[in-house]
XYZ file of C-alpha atoms in Angstrom:
736
model
C 5.045 13.480 3.684
C 6.856 15.302 6.733
C 10.391 16.481 6.152
C 11.607 14.128 9.155
C 10.715 11.312 6.861
C 13.495 11.574 4.556
C 15.769 10.879 7.435
C 14.589 7.852 9.226
C 17.434 5.269 9.045
C 17.294 2.851 12.196
C 20.089 0.292 13.578
C 23.691 -0.093 14.531
C 26.328 -2.137 12.607
C 25.919 -5.007 15.109
C 22.215 -4.915 14.551
C 22.928 -4.970 10.767
C 24.815 -8.344 11.131
C 21.846 -9.635 12.949
C 19.326 -8.410 10.742
C 20.975 -10.163 7.440
C 21.449 -13.285 9.425
C 17.759 -13.447 10.060
C 17.137 -12.707 6.500
C 19.788 -15.898 5.692
C 17.918 -18.031 8.306
C 14.621 -17.404 6.838
C 15.571 -19.091 3.623
C 17.430 -21.714 5.450
C 15.056 -22.622 7.943
C 12.273 -22.683 5.025
C 14.210 -25.693 3.593
C 14.514 -27.350 6.998
C 10.903 -26.831 8.171
C 9.112 -29.038 5.574
C 10.653 -32.090 7.247
C 9.526 -31.402 10.583
C 6.170 -30.481 8.627
C 5.854 -33.852 7.015
C 6.246 -35.443 10.393
C 3.640 -33.353 11.925
C 0.939 -33.946 8.928
C 1.186 -37.646 9.563
C -0.739 -37.369 12.827
C -4.337 -37.758 11.845
C -5.939 -38.081 15.435
C -8.671 -35.418 15.927
C -9.699 -33.712 18.888
C -12.831 -35.338 20.543
C -16.103 -33.923 20.156
C -17.268 -31.275 22.976
C -19.571 -32.728 25.552
C -20.497 -29.251 26.908
C -24.178 -28.893 26.728
C -24.008 -25.052 25.519
C -21.244 -25.406 23.346
C -20.094 -27.524 20.429
C -17.161 -27.402 18.179
C -18.210 -27.672 14.377
C -16.635 -30.417 12.455
C -17.017 -28.957 9.156
C -13.692 -27.473 7.536
C -13.556 -24.342 5.591
C -11.044 -23.460 2.916
C -7.555 -23.413 4.278
C -6.483 -20.282 6.163
C -3.746 -20.011 3.820
C -5.513 -20.124 0.580
C -6.495 -17.312 -1.449
C -10.225 -16.196 -2.280
C -11.060 -17.222 -5.824
C -11.363 -14.526 -8.630
C -14.602 -13.492 -10.171
C -14.842 -14.140 -13.997
C -12.670 -12.320 -15.928
C -9.737 -12.955 -13.190
C -9.218 -9.498 -12.298
C -10.742 -9.059 -9.091
C -11.203 -11.383 -6.342
C -14.164 -12.413 -4.109
C -12.162 -12.126 -1.085
C -8.988 -10.594 0.543
C -6.863 -10.722 3.497
C -8.490 -8.468 6.276
C -5.760 -8.058 8.680
C -6.304 -9.821 12.085
C -9.258 -11.459 10.665
C -7.308 -13.454 8.023
C -8.821 -14.438 4.394
C -12.465 -13.482 4.330
C -15.302 -13.367 1.648
C -15.830 -9.756 0.987
C -19.751 -9.847 1.166
C -19.159 -11.444 4.801
C -17.324 -8.566 6.459
C -18.287 -5.070 7.406
C -15.828 -3.223 5.614
C -15.298 -1.766 2.295
C -12.635 -3.887 0.499
C -11.176 -4.483 -2.908
C -8.863 -7.157 -4.300
C -6.971 -6.953 -7.510
C -5.286 -9.973 -8.920
C -1.890 -10.786 -10.537
C -4.237 -11.313 -13.913
C -4.937 -7.686 -13.730
C -1.399 -6.677 -13.205
C -0.258 -8.964 -16.157
C -3.098 -7.814 -18.381
C -2.280 -4.258 -17.993
C 1.374 -4.515 -17.709
C 1.444 -2.678 -14.169
C 5.031 -2.355 -13.116
C 4.541 -0.626 -9.746
C 1.757 -0.421 -7.201
C 0.554 2.962 -8.321
C -0.207 1.308 -11.799
C -2.590 -1.274 -10.055
C -4.503 1.020 -7.679
C -5.187 3.385 -10.499
C -8.035 1.096 -11.154
C -9.770 2.129 -8.131
C -12.202 5.060 -7.845
C -11.359 5.629 -4.100
C -7.549 5.775 -4.721
C -5.174 8.231 -6.235
C -1.224 8.465 -6.512
C 1.289 11.424 -5.719
C 5.115 11.652 -5.243
C 6.593 11.373 -1.598
C 7.996 14.633 -0.114
C 11.303 15.559 -1.984
C 11.824 12.169 -3.473
C 10.394 9.746 -5.850
C 8.343 7.305 -3.513
C 4.868 6.434 -4.547
C 2.300 7.972 -2.141
C -1.300 6.662 -2.232
C -4.429 8.710 -1.207
C -7.686 6.615 0.080
C -10.734 8.590 1.067
C -8.651 11.794 1.167
C -5.954 10.673 3.423
C -2.247 9.986 2.734
C -1.075 6.105 2.801
C 2.764 6.167 2.780
C 4.668 3.565 0.613
C 6.351 2.545 3.998
C 3.166 1.681 5.522
C 2.086 -1.099 2.764
C 1.734 -4.410 4.373
C 3.222 -7.468 3.100
C 1.501 -10.455 3.674
C -0.311 -8.950 6.351
C 2.405 -7.688 8.097
C 3.780 -3.937 8.623
C 7.553 -2.988 7.797
C 8.392 -5.293 5.317
C 7.726 -3.989 1.799
C 10.296 -1.923 -0.070
C 10.336 1.604 1.173
C 9.767 3.896 -1.620
C 7.750 1.867 -4.227
C 6.736 -1.924 -4.803
C 7.229 -3.394 -8.112
C 4.679 -5.740 -8.986
C 6.777 -9.032 -10.252
C 6.217 -10.982 -6.953
C 2.511 -9.833 -6.204
C -0.314 -12.201 -6.493
C -2.848 -10.057 -4.697
C -3.253 -6.149 -4.048
C -5.903 -5.523 -1.147
C -7.122 -2.071 -0.734
C -9.070 -1.525 2.595
C -10.987 1.646 2.749
C -11.512 3.312 5.931
C -10.480 3.372 9.460
C -8.349 0.097 10.087
C -6.504 0.044 13.644
C -8.280 -2.805 14.681
C -7.796 -5.025 11.654
C -4.103 -4.129 10.660
C -2.926 -2.254 13.897
C -1.399 1.738 13.645
C 1.047 1.860 10.744
C 4.795 2.398 11.830
C 5.095 5.367 9.404
C 2.073 7.370 10.903
C -0.365 7.078 7.875
C -3.203 4.875 6.937
C -5.837 7.111 8.429
C -8.470 6.613 5.556
C -7.497 3.310 4.414
C -4.484 0.649 4.190
C -2.999 -1.458 1.319
C -1.774 -4.804 1.579
C 0.063 -6.983 -1.030
C 0.500 -10.781 -1.001
C 3.072 -12.537 -2.704
C 2.893 -15.318 -5.347
C 3.369 -18.831 -4.254
C 3.612 -22.026 -6.145
C 0.404 -23.220 -7.979
C -0.812 -26.817 -8.522
C -0.020 -26.227 -12.000
C 3.285 -26.420 -13.286
C 4.621 -22.777 -14.493
C 7.129 -21.656 -16.682
C 6.635 -18.068 -18.049
C 9.019 -15.622 -19.820
C 7.917 -12.056 -20.561
C 9.912 -9.711 -22.797
C 8.914 -5.864 -22.509
C 9.697 -2.585 -24.160
C 8.494 0.995 -24.036
C 8.344 3.588 -26.871
C 10.723 5.764 -25.057
C 13.548 2.947 -24.773
C 12.701 0.917 -21.809
C 13.486 -2.961 -22.131
C 12.689 -5.436 -19.627
C 12.314 -9.181 -18.902
C 10.412 -11.163 -16.206
C 10.826 -14.742 -15.709
C 8.237 -16.838 -13.464
C 8.782 -20.381 -12.532
C 6.661 -22.286 -10.058
C 6.606 -25.916 -9.114
C 5.416 -28.456 -6.548
C 7.266 -31.715 -5.088
C 6.341 -34.213 -2.883
C 4.073 -37.382 -2.979
C 1.096 -35.056 -2.441
C 2.709 -31.832 -3.863
C 3.161 -30.569 -0.361
C 6.291 -28.725 -1.169
C 6.301 -25.870 -3.388
C 8.604 -22.979 -4.866
C 8.028 -19.918 -6.937
C 10.969 -17.749 -8.454
C 10.344 -14.335 -9.961
C 12.961 -12.383 -11.410
C 12.497 -9.039 -13.239
C 14.908 -6.663 -14.775
C 14.267 -3.628 -16.600
C 15.638 -0.172 -17.410
C 16.245 2.652 -19.878
C 14.699 5.834 -20.865
C 11.475 6.869 -19.559
C 8.692 9.090 -21.235
C 9.903 12.017 -19.213
C 12.946 13.802 -21.074
C 16.257 12.716 -19.834
C 15.101 10.558 -17.281
C 16.260 7.119 -16.872
C 15.317 4.321 -14.519
C 16.712 0.944 -13.749
C 14.642 -1.855 -11.654
C 15.637 -5.003 -10.541
C 13.759 -7.430 -8.510
C 14.108 -11.234 -7.332
C 11.637 -12.864 -5.223
C 11.650 -16.698 -3.941
C 8.862 -18.154 -2.209
C 8.992 -21.697 -0.664
C 5.862 -23.239 0.665
C 4.637 -26.499 2.728
C 0.954 -27.545 2.701
C 0.320 -30.408 5.168
C -2.959 -31.739 6.631
C -2.453 -29.443 9.366
C 0.561 -27.388 9.032
C 1.312 -24.712 6.412
C 4.610 -22.821 6.246
C 5.511 -20.062 3.982
C 9.155 -18.515 3.401
C 9.668 -15.518 1.307
C 12.687 -13.785 0.159
C 12.508 -10.527 -1.775
C 15.159 -8.222 -3.086
C 14.440 -5.268 -5.022
C 17.001 -2.299 -6.378
C 15.704 0.849 -8.015
C 18.031 3.506 -9.440
C 16.672 6.745 -10.924
C 18.504 9.346 -12.719
C 17.112 12.894 -13.379
C 13.840 12.002 -11.791
C 11.272 15.147 -12.371
C 10.758 16.325 -8.898
C 7.653 17.670 -7.120
C 7.015 21.418 -7.267
C 6.499 23.870 -4.141
C 4.588 27.045 -4.721
C 5.964 29.921 -2.255
C 3.740 32.688 -4.207
C 0.130 33.024 -4.422
C -0.510 31.709 -8.134
C -0.576 27.949 -8.969
C 1.967 27.527 -11.951
C 0.716 26.195 -15.382
C 2.129 22.783 -16.134
C 4.963 22.530 -18.491
C 4.493 20.137 -21.517
C 3.678 16.590 -20.555
C 7.266 15.252 -20.907
C 9.081 18.332 -20.111
C 11.980 17.498 -17.355
C 12.856 20.456 -14.998
C 15.367 18.199 -13.087
C 18.877 18.761 -12.896
C 21.340 16.410 -14.303
C 23.194 15.606 -11.253
C 19.980 14.550 -9.453
C 19.561 10.619 -8.793
C 18.036 8.227 -6.090
C 18.972 4.910 -5.505
C 17.108 2.498 -3.173
C 17.964 -1.161 -2.343
C 15.529 -3.471 -0.101
C 16.264 -6.978 1.093
C 13.282 -8.775 2.664
C 12.931 -12.092 4.572
C 9.832 -13.469 6.162
C 8.527 -16.864 7.674
C 4.925 -17.500 8.389
C 3.194 -20.587 9.439
C -0.340 -21.939 10.296
C -1.138 -24.908 12.536
C -4.759 -26.453 12.870
C -4.556 -27.131 16.669
C -8.365 -28.757 16.418
C -10.963 -28.804 13.951
C -11.709 -24.932 12.923
C -9.165 -23.744 15.185
C -5.685 -22.455 13.644
C -2.590 -20.962 15.469
C -0.632 -18.525 13.050
C 2.560 -16.766 13.493
C 4.822 -14.810 11.378
C 8.402 -13.057 11.659
C 10.183 -10.629 9.047
C 12.922 -8.573 8.536
C 13.971 -5.709 6.150
C 16.897 -3.841 5.540
C 17.178 -0.662 3.358
C 19.674 1.359 1.934
C 18.636 4.693 0.138
C 20.827 7.496 -1.163
C 20.338 10.469 -3.486
C 21.024 13.752 -4.766
C 17.695 15.874 -4.874
C 16.737 19.193 -5.923
C 13.249 20.625 -5.491
C 11.696 23.377 -7.336
C 10.220 26.707 -5.335
C 7.777 28.458 -7.845
C 7.076 32.228 -7.209
C 4.645 33.824 -9.803
C 6.897 33.359 -12.763
C 10.308 32.805 -11.123
C 11.804 29.742 -9.541
C 14.532 28.683 -7.282
C 16.466 25.353 -6.467
C 18.564 23.900 -4.135
C 20.393 20.585 -3.608
C 19.950 18.201 -0.780
C 21.933 14.770 -0.334
C 20.914 12.214 1.782
C 21.747 8.790 2.864
C 19.366 6.539 4.497
C 19.384 2.952 6.027
C 16.695 1.072 7.745
C 16.288 -1.927 9.723
C 12.719 -3.144 10.438
C 11.792 -5.999 12.374
C 7.991 -7.576 12.412
C 6.476 -10.312 14.360
C 2.948 -11.723 14.852
C 1.146 -14.529 16.442
C -2.356 -15.531 17.257
C -5.326 -17.881 17.109
C -8.647 -17.996 14.949
C -11.291 -20.235 15.817
C -14.885 -20.973 15.417
C -17.295 -22.607 17.814
C -21.088 -22.881 18.828
C -23.266 -21.613 21.831
C -26.726 -23.032 21.140
C -27.915 -21.270 17.976
C -25.202 -18.515 17.942
C -21.992 -19.122 15.917
C -18.617 -17.433 16.985
C -15.628 -16.811 14.872
C -13.016 -15.683 17.530
C -9.601 -13.959 17.071
C -6.939 -13.469 19.336
C -3.728 -11.772 18.305
C -0.416 -10.066 19.007
C 1.890 -7.749 16.766
C 5.148 -6.156 17.027
C 6.923 -3.721 14.590
C 10.660 -2.258 15.050
C 12.032 0.334 12.739
C 15.162 1.785 13.424
C 16.513 4.440 10.923
C 20.203 5.705 10.436
C 20.690 8.835 8.376
C 22.996 11.652 7.252
C 22.359 14.424 4.811
C 23.845 17.673 3.480
C 22.284 20.786 1.838
C 23.458 23.483 -0.584
C 23.501 27.119 1.073
C 19.724 28.304 0.970
C 20.935 31.738 0.863
C 22.377 30.786 -2.482
C 19.762 29.086 -4.056
C 20.155 28.819 -7.904
C 17.818 30.324 -10.370
C 15.841 27.616 -12.494
C 12.565 27.312 -14.206
C 9.763 25.015 -14.935
C 9.592 25.650 -18.601
C 13.209 26.650 -19.881
C 15.282 24.859 -17.003
C 19.128 25.813 -17.029
C 21.473 23.015 -16.109
C 23.641 24.195 -13.295
C 26.776 22.532 -11.709
C 26.310 20.584 -8.631
C 26.105 22.848 -5.755
C 28.691 22.543 -3.048
C 27.771 21.553 0.306
C 27.051 24.201 2.769
C 26.305 22.281 5.808
C 24.902 18.583 7.086
C 24.906 16.213 9.635
C 25.929 12.493 10.042
C 28.549 10.466 8.350
C 27.507 9.180 4.692
C 29.940 6.411 4.964
C 28.539 5.212 8.309
C 25.169 7.032 9.065
C 24.253 7.179 12.890
C 20.998 6.150 14.674
C 18.407 8.902 14.560
C 15.154 7.231 15.371
C 13.618 4.026 16.609
C 9.819 3.437 16.146
C 8.361 0.475 18.101
C 4.750 -0.671 18.167
C 3.432 -3.617 20.129
C -0.407 -4.503 20.307
C -2.899 -7.102 21.176
C -6.289 -7.711 19.696
C -9.217 -9.748 20.509
C -12.488 -10.101 18.573
C -15.944 -12.227 18.181
C -17.824 -12.293 14.970
C -21.263 -13.737 16.267
C -23.334 -15.182 13.768
C -27.324 -15.388 14.324
C -30.200 -16.945 12.015
C -27.789 -19.506 10.404
C -25.305 -16.916 10.093
C -27.516 -14.529 7.914
C -26.637 -11.650 10.544
C -22.886 -11.241 11.583
C -21.988 -9.185 14.490
C -18.321 -8.138 14.981
C -17.195 -6.829 18.416
C -13.398 -6.418 19.224
C -10.484 -4.194 20.247
C -6.902 -3.702 19.675
C -4.738 -2.402 22.490
C -1.559 -0.382 21.090
C 1.407 1.057 22.714
C 3.334 3.554 20.525
C 6.992 4.331 21.192
C 9.157 6.697 18.966
C 12.565 7.663 20.185
C 14.815 10.426 18.469
C 18.534 10.858 18.313
C 20.873 13.723 17.450
C 22.634 13.394 14.082
C 26.315 12.151 14.529
C 26.390 11.828 18.475
C 23.372 9.432 18.461
C 22.359 11.276 21.742
C 18.698 10.708 22.568
C 16.826 13.815 22.168
C 13.140 12.962 22.071
C 10.802 10.439 23.434
C 7.197 9.415 22.984
C 5.414 6.428 24.736
C 1.507 6.386 24.864
C -0.671 3.836 24.421
C -4.617 3.609 23.313
C -7.274 1.026 22.851
C -9.080 1.140 19.437
C -12.652 -0.720 19.298
C -14.462 -2.043 16.506
C -18.149 -2.619 16.262
C -19.604 -4.083 12.888
C -22.628 -5.687 11.461
C -23.544 -7.417 8.424
C -27.087 -8.836 7.413
C -27.581 -11.040 4.194
C -30.670 -10.008 2.738
C -29.946 -12.808 0.212
C -26.875 -15.122 -0.052
C -25.418 -12.754 -2.516
C -26.679 -9.465 -1.193
C -25.844 -7.828 2.236
C -25.842 -4.457 3.834
C -23.359 -3.669 6.514
C -22.270 -1.061 9.091
C -19.091 -0.252 11.383
C -17.855 2.122 13.931
C -13.953 2.017 13.596
C -10.887 3.979 14.228
C -7.586 4.794 12.893
C -4.661 5.497 15.003
C -1.156 7.655 14.556
C 1.283 9.046 16.866
C 0.297 12.314 18.607
C 2.293 15.527 18.304
C 4.902 16.986 20.507
C 4.594 20.725 21.547
C 7.141 22.930 19.605
C 9.501 25.335 21.125
C 7.086 28.130 20.223
C 4.180 26.789 22.500
C 4.082 27.564 26.326
C 3.820 23.817 26.864
C 7.011 23.068 24.882
C 7.862 19.407 24.822
C 4.336 18.432 25.906
C 3.536 14.833 24.498
C -0.058 14.513 23.075
C -2.087 11.023 23.423
C -2.356 9.196 19.771
C -4.699 10.980 17.464
C -7.609 8.870 16.673
C -9.759 9.079 13.530
C -13.307 8.033 14.250
C -15.424 6.480 11.394
C -19.051 5.640 10.698
C -19.658 3.772 7.622
C -22.708 1.938 6.234
C -23.025 0.415 2.949
C -24.492 -2.537 0.654
C -22.682 -4.981 -1.589
C -23.992 -7.200 -4.323
C -21.921 -10.357 -5.416
C -23.730 -12.249 -8.432
C -20.522 -14.762 -8.592
C -19.484 -13.245 -12.078
C -19.823 -9.270 -11.223
C -20.481 -7.221 -8.039
C -21.187 -3.916 -6.894
C -20.788 -1.799 -3.689
C -22.044 1.419 -1.973
C -20.596 3.002 1.052
C -21.481 6.108 2.861
C -19.079 7.276 5.813
C -17.675 9.912 7.803
C -14.287 9.950 9.313
C -13.032 12.734 11.769
C -9.252 13.037 12.417
C -7.790 15.211 15.103
C -5.566 17.918 14.361
C -3.047 19.783 16.580
C -1.632 23.275 16.605
C -0.329 26.003 18.796
C -3.401 28.317 19.665
C -2.572 31.829 18.785
C -4.607 33.202 21.685
C -3.472 30.964 24.702
C 0.120 29.614 23.324
C -1.099 25.989 23.994
C -0.138 23.233 21.665
C -2.858 20.721 21.768
C -5.058 18.649 19.456
C -7.698 21.511 18.978
C -9.178 21.144 15.483
C -10.175 18.467 13.365
C -10.549 17.443 9.807
C -13.856 15.686 8.765
C -14.463 13.646 5.517
C -18.009 12.713 4.543
C -18.226 10.529 1.583
C -19.958 8.145 -0.770
C -18.262 5.503 -2.701
C -19.695 3.407 -5.576
C -17.791 0.555 -7.336
C -18.378 -1.960 -9.833
C -16.340 -4.801 -11.197
C -16.574 -8.428 -12.797
C -17.994 -9.493 -16.154
C -21.656 -8.916 -16.427
C -21.786 -10.451 -19.826
C -19.356 -12.899 -21.463
C -16.422 -11.270 -22.945
C -17.253 -7.980 -21.327
C -15.367 -6.769 -18.151
C -15.778 -3.779 -15.833
C -13.857 -2.222 -13.292
C -14.941 1.451 -12.054
C -16.977 3.646 -10.078
C -17.179 7.080 -8.510
C -16.130 8.877 -5.089
C -17.525 11.959 -3.406
C -15.654 13.529 -0.473
C -17.272 16.489 1.250
C -13.887 17.389 3.327
C -13.635 20.251 5.610
C -11.386 21.692 8.509
C -13.161 22.361 11.832
C -12.254 24.123 14.952
C -9.322 25.767 13.157
C -6.993 28.296 14.683
C -9.008 31.351 15.285
C -11.887 29.997 13.320
C -10.254 31.616 10.264
C -10.234 28.380 8.314
C -13.323 26.549 9.442
C -15.282 24.840 6.958
C -12.197 25.140 3.990
C -11.254 21.866 2.235
C -7.970 20.299 3.382
C -5.119 20.452 1.106
C -4.883 17.943 -1.930
C -8.532 16.364 -1.462
C -10.641 16.447 -4.545
C -14.524 16.359 -4.115
C -14.909 13.915 -7.085
C -12.814 11.009 -8.484
C -14.290 8.954 -11.157
C -12.949 5.692 -12.964
C -14.354 3.604 -15.815
C -12.470 0.503 -17.069
C -13.869 -1.700 -19.758
C -12.228 -4.925 -21.553
C -14.110 -6.316 -24.500
C -13.230 -9.709 -26.146
C -13.732 -9.350 -30.017
C -15.968 -12.245 -31.107
C -14.610 -11.933 -34.456
C -11.124 -12.429 -33.467
C -10.337 -15.329 -31.262
C -8.017 -14.126 -28.396
C -8.184 -10.671 -29.157
C -9.119 -8.182 -26.332
C -9.356 -4.316 -26.364
C -9.510 -2.153 -23.198
C -10.152 1.323 -22.477
C -9.844 3.179 -19.075
C -10.963 6.652 -18.294
C -9.791 8.677 -14.792
C -11.396 11.817 -13.822
C -10.400 13.889 -10.698
C -12.186 17.196 -9.757
C -10.245 20.440 -8.345
C -8.241 20.491 -5.370
C -6.643 23.109 -3.103
C -2.869 23.833 -2.771
C -3.205 25.612 0.552
C -5.190 25.430 3.541
C -6.798 29.084 2.958
C -8.307 27.750 -0.198
C -6.882 30.592 -2.476
C -4.990 28.164 -4.681
C -7.016 26.011 -6.650
C -5.524 22.965 -8.886
C -7.557 22.323 -11.900
C -9.589 19.203 -12.381
C -7.856 16.464 -14.854
C -9.012 13.727 -17.047
C -6.855 10.719 -18.164
C -7.517 8.130 -20.853
C -5.700 4.946 -21.345
C -6.121 2.198 -23.823
C -4.755 -1.409 -24.339
C -4.976 -4.657 -26.219
C -3.752 -8.120 -26.044
C -3.987 -11.150 -28.332
C -3.666 -14.635 -27.132
C -2.672 -17.288 -29.324
C -0.343 -20.464 -29.609
C 3.341 -20.085 -31.119
C 5.086 -23.266 -31.824
C 2.644 -24.964 -29.534
C 3.394 -22.794 -26.621
C 0.773 -20.299 -25.290
C 1.887 -16.698 -26.203
C 0.134 -13.563 -25.556
C 1.057 -10.131 -27.181
C 0.140 -6.954 -25.077
C -0.052 -3.312 -25.637
C -0.819 -0.451 -22.883
C -1.074 3.195 -23.423
C -1.554 5.800 -20.491
C -2.465 9.121 -20.669
C -3.250 8.480 -24.428
C -3.649 12.214 -25.109
C -0.407 13.058 -23.450
C -2.202 15.573 -21.499
C -0.072 17.766 -19.074
C -1.619 18.231 -15.878
C -0.925 18.595 -11.880
C -2.329 15.031 -10.733
C -2.156 15.859 -6.928
C -1.446 18.443 -4.334
C -1.459 16.527 -1.386
C 1.353 17.351 1.335
C 1.052 21.122 0.158
C 3.078 20.472 -3.252
C 2.552 19.493 -6.890
C 2.829 16.049 -8.581
C 3.108 16.319 -12.541
C 1.341 13.294 -14.188
C 3.262 11.008 -16.185
C 3.277 11.779 -20.160
C 1.870 9.319 -22.711
C 3.830 5.965 -22.110
C 3.544 2.939 -24.311
C 4.368 -0.628 -23.182
C 4.642 -3.775 -25.403
C 5.118 -7.132 -24.263
C 5.119 -10.785 -25.215
C 4.650 -13.381 -22.828
C 5.093 -17.260 -23.356
C 4.505 -20.209 -21.525
C 6.862 -23.062 -21.647
């Protein structure tokens, strides 16, 4: 993650009040709007049938747009997902590679953060953020920042550094270029894929569930999940989730304290559906084990799995408050208008100390940050279906808006007085004094504003009774990024560029449960600005496009499924040419890959999730050609997952689980001289479901990194992330 991402806070004190008022209004309006919704739902008149000779409006009604796709048997993977502007779709019907994991998987595996969930996917790996403890995800070899996770299809609203799972119903993983379906991510990542989380809403069945959990290292936690529906037709719903946990982690001297409160309100009418979500999350990490930079030529061996080389004065505290409103209204049979509005306020502060290793010796320094961030997101659009003769059409028109304002302050210890440290026998040093810094920690000033606006249109045409589906569309996006001096808030940089990203996709159903697909799509990120060392200093490059070609096959047998994808992604790379001195998009990073995944319950009581991914990644047209053909930093050639669950027939209610993850070697440097070894991780788990005093109760245990193996799990970003040591969680869940 670029250094500048540590200092991206955005919005003035006056705007602070506005955003907080918007969050409060999201809850208040959620309670007041259902009354209007009830009045709307009493209008039962329908639009007259079309009399145009070439066009007819279908009268049949699909699943409500706000409904979730059903889970496959076993309940851990869903048959559909939220596909950005296309809305909820069956996976076998879309020309993309998507997997959706459910809240049942989250609960069965005692997944605490999003990283624990995506660990099930063979095409995804996780690393630490740059200089902090943010979770960063790697899809098809490209980075996905935690800031760029979507919440209910909208960017800029998820907690900034990591996402806890207490309020999550689904985790949708989209693999591949996605500027058309999701728009460009405000943080500037999501080149090789994206992640969307969907929040829990009240189910038809009343729910009161309490979980008490603990870890072998000393963490304790509780999770309360309550859901109810009200009204003559159960049209009103409320879902409340509260999670509190904390204590010593499996890493020596590291402690974490987490808190999350989530409230979801909804209204389900005949034509109108409304959703209001409030989310509060707070994280505190003391002595978090940091990432490791290598300044020499030798990759260090890993310390023992639980060893901690952090300093005792290091910490990170993150607090996020989120409010959002969404709505859908059926304006005619098979035509739905949708809109959403959300806001997020983030406060993050901490003292960090990174380790710079150089062939046996290591140095550290201190960095303190204060970061405030204010985000506003909005969207609106129309989805509809109609026929023109034998051809069906699914039309999408949409508008999307994101604004992220960052306010920052920072200070450093003296770089010339870095303190000696060690990865293996770390001395505790007093907190180094501040040597220099910028901004006011008590009232950090505006340092950047990112603004993104886009319009999107698409049509999915169905031929031969919808056996062949062809999607064509485009999104026009405007990217604006303004930078401001620390302390003075004087503007020092500006970026304002636009681009249009098209989509072509096709699906052919060989059988109702077997389809082949292909797509040509793009991802979009902000282009670079020429540095002071270039002859064209200050030149602003057009947005960088990652162009993807993908084809694949999907099989969905209702109780299990499988998918195979073959793709190529080319991402532009900018550098200052050593001969001409001109900064330009001169090179590219090319990833050619094959992915295989399988999931479901092929035999009663036997559930599988797994697969493999191969990426042939290389750098092209590098400066002077010296690194042409080299592998990009942190991109393994192979990743493999195998997750098996088995219900023991001799003991009713007992399930055993085993999981294996393997990742091949990676390079820490672009010259490919520093190789990080491959690694393997084994996880095991068990759960027992029974009745205790007539209450459904489940007992669970989950152990990750069973062998307590020590290894560098990722080199993405040019620094090393050490894997978590053996961690054992135990829990008891009871329904009341």
